[in-house]
Amino acid sequence: PLYAESIPAWQLRVATLTHRLAYLLMFAMPLSGWLQNSAAGFPLTWFGLFKVPALVARDKAMFAFWQQTHEVLGWMLMALIAVHVLAALKHHFLERDDTLRRMLPGPKG
């Protein structure tokens, strides 16, 4: 939903940045996992339906790099989700605005 008009400009900028970072992390997480899996030389199958081609050749150093990258991205995504939840709860309980209600499914009336 669109942001409420009562939200200050700095919060709009932070919210926009947070949402963009969340989408970036949601793209980077599976990609780094795929690269990690490829560097490990372990065949990756998509839900057991078909094999996914390796993106890089088997390489222990690259495996370690992508493993670390995947872990750091995972922690970043979890932290971002926690901040997002806390911000929504802050709006709901402290600011008492409609931000959380507007995010939830169902009628907005």
Coordinates of N, CA, C and O in Angstrom, one line a residue:
P1 N 0.8 -1.2 0.0 CA 0.0 0.0 0.0 C 0.9 1.3 0.0 O 2.0 1.2 0.4
L2 N 0.3 2.3 -0.4 CA 1.0 3.6 -0.4 C 1.2 4.0 1.1 O 0.5 3.6 2.0
Y3 N 2.2 4.8 1.3 CA 2.5 5.2 2.7 C 1.5 6.3 3.1 O 0.9 7.0 2.3
A4 N 1.2 6.3 4.5 CA 0.3 7.3 5.0 C 0.9 8.7 4.9 O 2.2 8.8 4.9
E5 N 0.1 9.6 4.7 CA 0.6 11.0 4.5 C 1.2 11.6 5.8 O 2.0 12.5 5.8
S6 N 0.9 11.0 7.0 CA 1.4 11.5 8.2 C 2.9 11.0 8.5 O 3.5 11.5 9.4
I7 N 3.4 10.1 7.7 CA 4.8 9.6 7.9 C 5.8 10.7 7.5 O 5.7 11.2 6.4
P8 N 6.8 11.0 8.4 CA 7.8 12.0 8.0 C 8.6 11.6 6.8 O 8.8 10.4 6.6
A9 N 9.2 12.5 6.1 CA 10.0 12.3 4.9 C 11.2 11.3 5.2 O 11.5 10.4 4.4
W10 N 11.8 11.5 6.3 CA 13.0 10.7 6.6 C 12.6 9.2 6.8 O 13.3 8.3 6.4
Q11 N 11.4 9.0 7.4 CA 10.9 7.6 7.5 C 10.5 7.0 6.2 O 10.7 5.8 6.0
L12 N 10.0 7.8 5.3 CA 9.8 7.3 3.9 C 11.0 6.9 3.2 O 11.1 5.9 2.6
R13 N 12.1 7.7 3.4 CA 13.4 7.3 2.8 C 13.9 6.0 3.4 O 14.4 5.1 2.7
V14 N 13.8 5.9 4.7 CA 14.3 4.7 5.4 C 13.5 3.5 5.0 O 14.0 2.4 4.7
A15 N 12.2 3.6 4.9 CA 11.3 2.6 4.5 C 11.6 2.1 3.0 O 11.7 0.9 2.8
T16 N 11.8 3.1 2.2 CA 12.1 2.8 0.8 C 13.4 2.0 0.7 O 13.5 1.0 0.0
L17 N 14.4 2.5 1.4 CA 15.7 1.8 1.4 C 15.6 0.4 2.0 O 16.2 -0.6 1.4
T18 N 14.8 0.3 3.1 CA 14.6 -1.0 3.7 C 14.0 -2.0 2.7 O 14.4 -3.2 2.6
H19 N 12.9 -1.6 2.0 CA 12.2 -2.4 1.1 C 13.1 -2.8 -0.1 O 13.2 -4.0 -0.5
R20 N 13.9 -1.9 -0.6 CA 14.8 -2.2 -1.7 C 15.9 -3.2 -1.2 O 16.2 -4.2 -1.9
L21 N 16.4 -3.0 0.0 CA 17.4 -3.9 0.5 C 16.8 -5.3 0.7 O 17.5 -6.3 0.5
A22 N 15.6 -5.4 1.2 CA 14.9 -6.7 1.4 C 14.8 -7.4 0.1 O 15.1 -8.6 0.0
Y23 N 14.4 -6.7 -1.0 CA 14.3 -7.4 -2.3 C 15.7 -7.8 -2.8 O 15.8 -8.9 -3.4
L24 N 16.7 -7.0 -2.6 CA 18.0 -7.4 -3.0 C 18.5 -8.6 -2.3 O 19.0 -9.5 -2.9
L25 N 18.2 -8.7 -1.0 CA 18.6 -9.8 -0.2 C 17.9 -11.1 -0.6 O 18.4 -12.2 -0.6
M26 N 16.6 -10.9 -0.9 CA 15.8 -12.1 -1.3 C 16.2 -12.6 -2.7 O 16.0 -13.8 -3.0
F27 N 16.9 -11.8 -3.5 CA 17.5 -12.3 -4.7 C 18.9 -12.9 -4.5 O 19.2 -13.9 -5.0
A28 N 19.7 -12.2 -3.6 CA 21.0 -12.6 -3.4 C 21.2 -13.9 -2.6 O 22.1 -14.7 -2.8
M29 N 20.2 -14.1 -1.7 CA 20.3 -15.3 -0.8 C 20.3 -16.6 -1.7 O 21.2 -17.4 -1.5
P30 N 19.3 -16.8 -2.5 CA 19.3 -18.1 -3.3 C 20.4 -18.1 -4.3 O 21.0 -19.2 -4.5
L31 N 20.8 -17.0 -4.8 CA 21.9 -16.9 -5.8 C 23.2 -17.3 -5.1 O 24.0 -18.2 -5.6
S32 N 23.5 -16.8 -3.9 CA 24.7 -17.2 -3.2 C 24.7 -18.7 -2.7 O 25.7 -19.3 -2.7
G33 N 23.5 -19.2 -2.4 CA 23.4 -20.6 -2.1 C 23.6 -21.5 -3.3 O 24.3 -22.5 -3.2
W34 N 23.2 -21.0 -4.4 CA 23.4 -21.8 -5.7 C 24.9 -21.7 -6.0 O 25.5 -22.8 -6.4
L35 N 25.5 -20.6 -5.9 CA 27.0 -20.5 -6.1 C 27.8 -21.4 -5.1 O 28.7 -22.0 -5.5
Q36 N 27.3 -21.4 -3.8 CA 28.0 -22.2 -2.8 C 27.8 -23.7 -3.2 O 28.8 -24.4 -3.2
N37 N 26.6 -24.1 -3.6 CA 26.4 -25.4 -4.0 C 27.2 -25.8 -5.2 O 27.8 -26.9 -5.2
S38 N 27.3 -24.9 -6.2 CA 28.1 -25.2 -7.4 C 29.6 -25.4 -7.0 O 30.2 -26.3 -7.5
A39 N 30.1 -24.5 -6.2 CA 31.5 -24.6 -5.8 C 31.8 -25.8 -5.0 O 33.0 -26.3 -5.0
A40 N 30.8 -26.4 -4.3 CA 31.0 -27.6 -3.5 C 31.0 -28.8 -4.5 O 31.5 -29.9 -4.1
G41 N 30.6 -28.6 -5.7 CA 30.5 -29.8 -6.6 C 29.4 -30.7 -6.3 O 29.4 -31.8 -6.8
F42 N 28.4 -30.2 -5.6 CA 27.2 -31.0 -5.2 C 26.1 -30.7 -6.2 O 25.7 -29.6 -6.4
P43 N 25.6 -31.7 -6.9 CA 24.5 -31.5 -7.9 C 23.3 -30.9 -7.2 O 22.8 -31.5 -6.2
L44 N 22.8 -29.8 -7.7 CA 21.6 -29.2 -7.1 C 20.4 -29.6 -8.0 O 20.4 -29.5 -9.2
T45 N 19.4 -30.1 -7.3 CA 18.1 -30.4 -7.9 C 17.0 -29.5 -7.4 O 17.0 -29.1 -6.3
W46 N 16.2 -29.1 -8.3 CA 15.1 -28.1 -8.0 C 13.9 -29.0 -7.6 O 13.2 -29.6 -8.4
F47 N 13.7 -29.1 -6.3 CA 12.6 -29.8 -5.7 C 12.5 -31.3 -6.2 O 11.4 -31.9 -6.3
G48 N 13.7 -31.8 -6.5 CA 13.8 -33.2 -7.0 C 13.2 -33.4 -8.4 O 13.2 -34.5 -8.9
L49 N 12.9 -32.3 -9.1 CA 12.3 -32.4 -10.4 C 13.4 -32.4 -11.6 O 13.2 -33.2 -12.5
F50 N 14.4 -31.6 -11.4 CA 15.4 -31.5 -12.5 C 16.7 -30.9 -11.9 O 16.7 -30.3 -10.8
K51 N 17.8 -31.3 -12.5 CA 19.1 -30.7 -12.0 C 19.3 -29.3 -12.5 O 19.0 -29.0 -13.7
V52 N 19.8 -28.5 -11.7 CA 20.1 -27.1 -12.0 C 21.6 -27.0 -12.4 O 22.4 -27.6 -11.7
P53 N 21.9 -26.4 -13.5 CA 23.3 -26.4 -13.9 C 24.2 -25.6 -12.9 O 23.8 -24.6 -12.2
A54 N 25.5 -26.0 -12.7 CA 26.4 -25.4 -11.8 C 26.8 -24.0 -12.4 O 26.9 -23.9 -13.7
L55 N 26.9 -23.0 -11.6 CA 27.3 -21.7 -12.0 C 28.8 -21.5 -12.1 O 29.4 -20.7 -12.8
V56 N 29.6 -22.2 -11.2 CA 31.0 -22.2 -11.2 C 31.5 -23.6 -11.0 O 30.8 -24.5 -10.6
A57 N 32.8 -23.8 -11.4 CA 33.4 -25.1 -11.2 C 33.7 -25.4 -9.7 O 33.7 -24.5 -8.9
R58 N 33.9 -26.7 -9.4 CA 34.2 -27.1 -8.1 C 35.5 -26.4 -7.6 O 36.5 -26.5 -8.3
D59 N 35.5 -25.8 -6.4 CA 36.6 -25.0 -5.9 C 36.4 -24.8 -4.4 O 35.5 -24.2 -4.0
K60 N 37.4 -25.3 -3.6 CA 37.2 -25.3 -2.2 C 37.2 -23.8 -1.7 O 36.5 -23.4 -0.8
A61 N 38.1 -23.0 -2.3 CA 38.2 -21.6 -1.8 C 36.9 -20.8 -2.2 O 36.4 -20.1 -1.3
M62 N 36.4 -21.1 -3.3 CA 35.2 -20.4 -3.7 C 34.0 -20.9 -2.9 O 33.1 -20.2 -2.5
F63 N 34.0 -22.2 -2.6 CA 33.0 -22.8 -1.7 C 33.0 -22.0 -0.4 O 31.9 -21.6 0.1
A64 N 34.2 -21.9 0.2 CA 34.3 -21.2 1.5 C 33.8 -19.8 1.4 O 33.1 -19.3 2.3
F65 N 34.1 -19.1 0.3 CA 33.7 -17.7 0.1 C 32.2 -17.6 0.0 O 31.6 -16.8 0.7
W66 N 31.6 -18.4 -0.8 CA 30.1 -18.4 -1.0 C 29.4 -18.9 0.2 O 28.3 -18.4 0.5
Q67 N 30.0 -19.8 1.0 CA 29.3 -20.3 2.2 C 29.3 -19.1 3.2 O 28.2 -18.9 3.8
Q68 N 30.4 -18.4 3.4 CA 30.4 -17.3 4.3 C 29.5 -16.2 3.8 O 28.7 -15.6 4.6
T69 N 29.5 -15.9 2.5 CA 28.6 -14.9 1.9 C 27.1 -15.2 2.2 O 26.3 -14.4 2.6
H70 N 26.8 -16.5 1.9 CA 25.4 -16.9 2.1 C 25.0 -16.8 3.6 O 23.9 -16.3 3.9
E71 N 25.9 -17.1 4.5 CA 25.6 -17.0 5.9 C 25.4 -15.5 6.3 O 24.4 -15.2 7.0
V72 N 26.3 -14.7 5.9 CA 26.2 -13.2 6.2 C 24.9 -12.7 5.6 O 24.2 -11.9 6.3
L73 N 24.6 -13.0 4.4 CA 23.3 -12.5 3.8 C 22.1 -13.0 4.6 O 21.1 -12.3 4.7
G74 N 22.2 -14.2 5.0 CA 21.0 -14.8 5.8 C 20.8 -14.0 7.1 O 19.7 -13.7 7.5
W75 N 21.9 -13.7 7.8 CA 21.8 -12.9 9.1 C 21.3 -11.5 8.8 O 20.5 -10.9 9.5
M76 N 21.8 -10.9 7.7 CA 21.3 -9.6 7.3 C 19.8 -9.6 7.0 O 19.1 -8.7 7.4
L77 N 19.4 -10.6 6.3 CA 17.9 -10.7 6.0 C 17.1 -10.9 7.2 O 16.1 -10.2 7.4
M78 N 17.6 -11.7 8.1 CA 16.8 -11.9 9.4 C 16.8 -10.6 10.2 O 15.8 -10.3 10.8
A79 N 17.9 -9.9 10.3 CA 17.9 -8.6 11.0 C 17.0 -7.6 10.4 O 16.3 -6.9 11.1
L80 N 17.0 -7.6 9.0 CA 16.1 -6.6 8.3 C 14.6 -7.0 8.6 O 13.8 -6.1 8.8
I81 N 14.3 -8.3 8.6 CA 12.9 -8.7 8.9 C 12.6 -8.3 10.3 O 11.5 -7.8 10.5
A82 N 13.5 -8.5 11.3 CA 13.2 -8.1 12.6 C 13.0 -6.6 12.8 O 12.0 -6.2 13.4
V83 N 13.8 -5.8 12.1 CA 13.6 -4.3 12.1 C 12.3 -4.0 11.5 O 11.6 -3.1 12.0
H84 N 12.0 -4.6 10.4 CA 10.7 -4.3 9.7 C 9.5 -4.6 10.6 O 8.6 -3.8 10.7
V85 N 9.5 -5.7 11.3 CA 8.5 -6.1 12.2 C 8.4 -5.1 13.4 O 7.3 -4.6 13.8
L86 N 9.5 -4.8 14.0 CA 9.6 -3.8 15.1 C 9.0 -2.4 14.6 O 8.3 -1.8 15.4
A87 N 9.4 -2.0 13.4 CA 8.9 -0.7 12.9 C 7.4 -0.8 12.7 O 6.7 0.2 13.1
A88 N 6.8 -1.9 12.2 CA 5.4 -2.0 12.1 C 4.7 -2.0 13.4 O 3.7 -1.3 13.6
L89 N 5.3 -2.7 14.4 CA 4.7 -2.7 15.7 C 4.8 -1.3 16.4 O 3.8 -0.8 17.1
K90 N 5.9 -0.6 16.2 CA 6.0 0.8 16.7 C 4.9 1.7 16.1 O 4.3 2.5 16.8
H91 N 4.7 1.6 14.8 CA 3.6 2.4 14.2 C 2.3 2.0 14.8 O 1.4 2.9 15.0
H92 N 2.0 0.8 15.0 CA 0.7 0.3 15.5 C 0.5 0.7 17.0 O -0.6 1.3 17.3
F93 N 1.5 0.5 17.8 CA 1.3 0.7 19.3 C 1.7 2.0 19.8 O 1.1 2.5 20.7
L94 N 2.7 2.6 19.2 CA 3.2 3.9 19.7 C 2.7 5.1 18.9 O 2.2 6.1 19.5
E95 N 2.8 5.0 17.6 CA 2.3 6.1 16.7 C 0.8 6.0 16.6 O 0.1 7.0 16.2
R96 N 0.2 4.8 16.8 CA -1.2 4.6 16.6 C -1.8 5.0 15.3 O -2.8 5.6 15.2
D97 N -1.0 4.7 14.2 CA -1.5 5.0 12.9 C -1.9 3.7 12.2 O -1.9 2.6 12.8
D98 N -2.3 3.8 11.0 CA -2.9 2.6 10.2 C -1.8 1.8 9.5 O -2.2 1.0 8.6
T99 N -0.5 2.1 9.7 CA 0.5 1.4 8.9 C 0.4 -0.1 8.9 O 0.3 -0.8 7.9
L100 N 0.3 -0.7 10.1 CA 0.2 -2.1 10.2 C -1.1 -2.7 9.6 O -1.1 -3.6 8.9
R101 N -2.2 -2.0 9.9 CA -3.5 -2.5 9.4 C -3.5 -2.4 7.8 O -4.1 -3.3 7.2
R102 N -2.8 -1.4 7.3 CA -2.8 -1.3 5.8 C -1.9 -2.4 5.2 O -2.1 -2.7 4.0
M103 N -1.0 -2.9 6.0 CA -0.1 -4.0 5.4 C -0.8 -5.4 5.4 O -0.4 -6.2 4.7
L104 N -1.7 -5.5 6.3 CA -2.4 -6.8 6.5 C -3.4 -7.0 5.4 O -4.1 -6.1 4.9
P105 N -3.7 -8.3 5.1 CA -4.8 -8.6 4.1 C -6.1 -8.3 4.6 O -6.3 -8.3 5.9
G106 N -7.1 -8.2 3.8 CA -8.5 -8.0 4.2 C -8.9 -6.5 4.0 O -8.2 -5.7 3.5
P107 N -10.2 -6.3 4.4 CA -10.7 -4.9 4.2 C -10.0 -3.9 5.0 O -9.5 -4.2 6.1
K108 N -9.9 -2.7 4.4 CA -9.1 -1.6 5.1 C -10.0 -0.6 5.8 O -9.6 0.3 6.3
G109 N -11.3 -0.8 5.7 CA -12.3 0.1 6.3 C -12.2 0.2 7.7 O -12.2 1.0 8.5

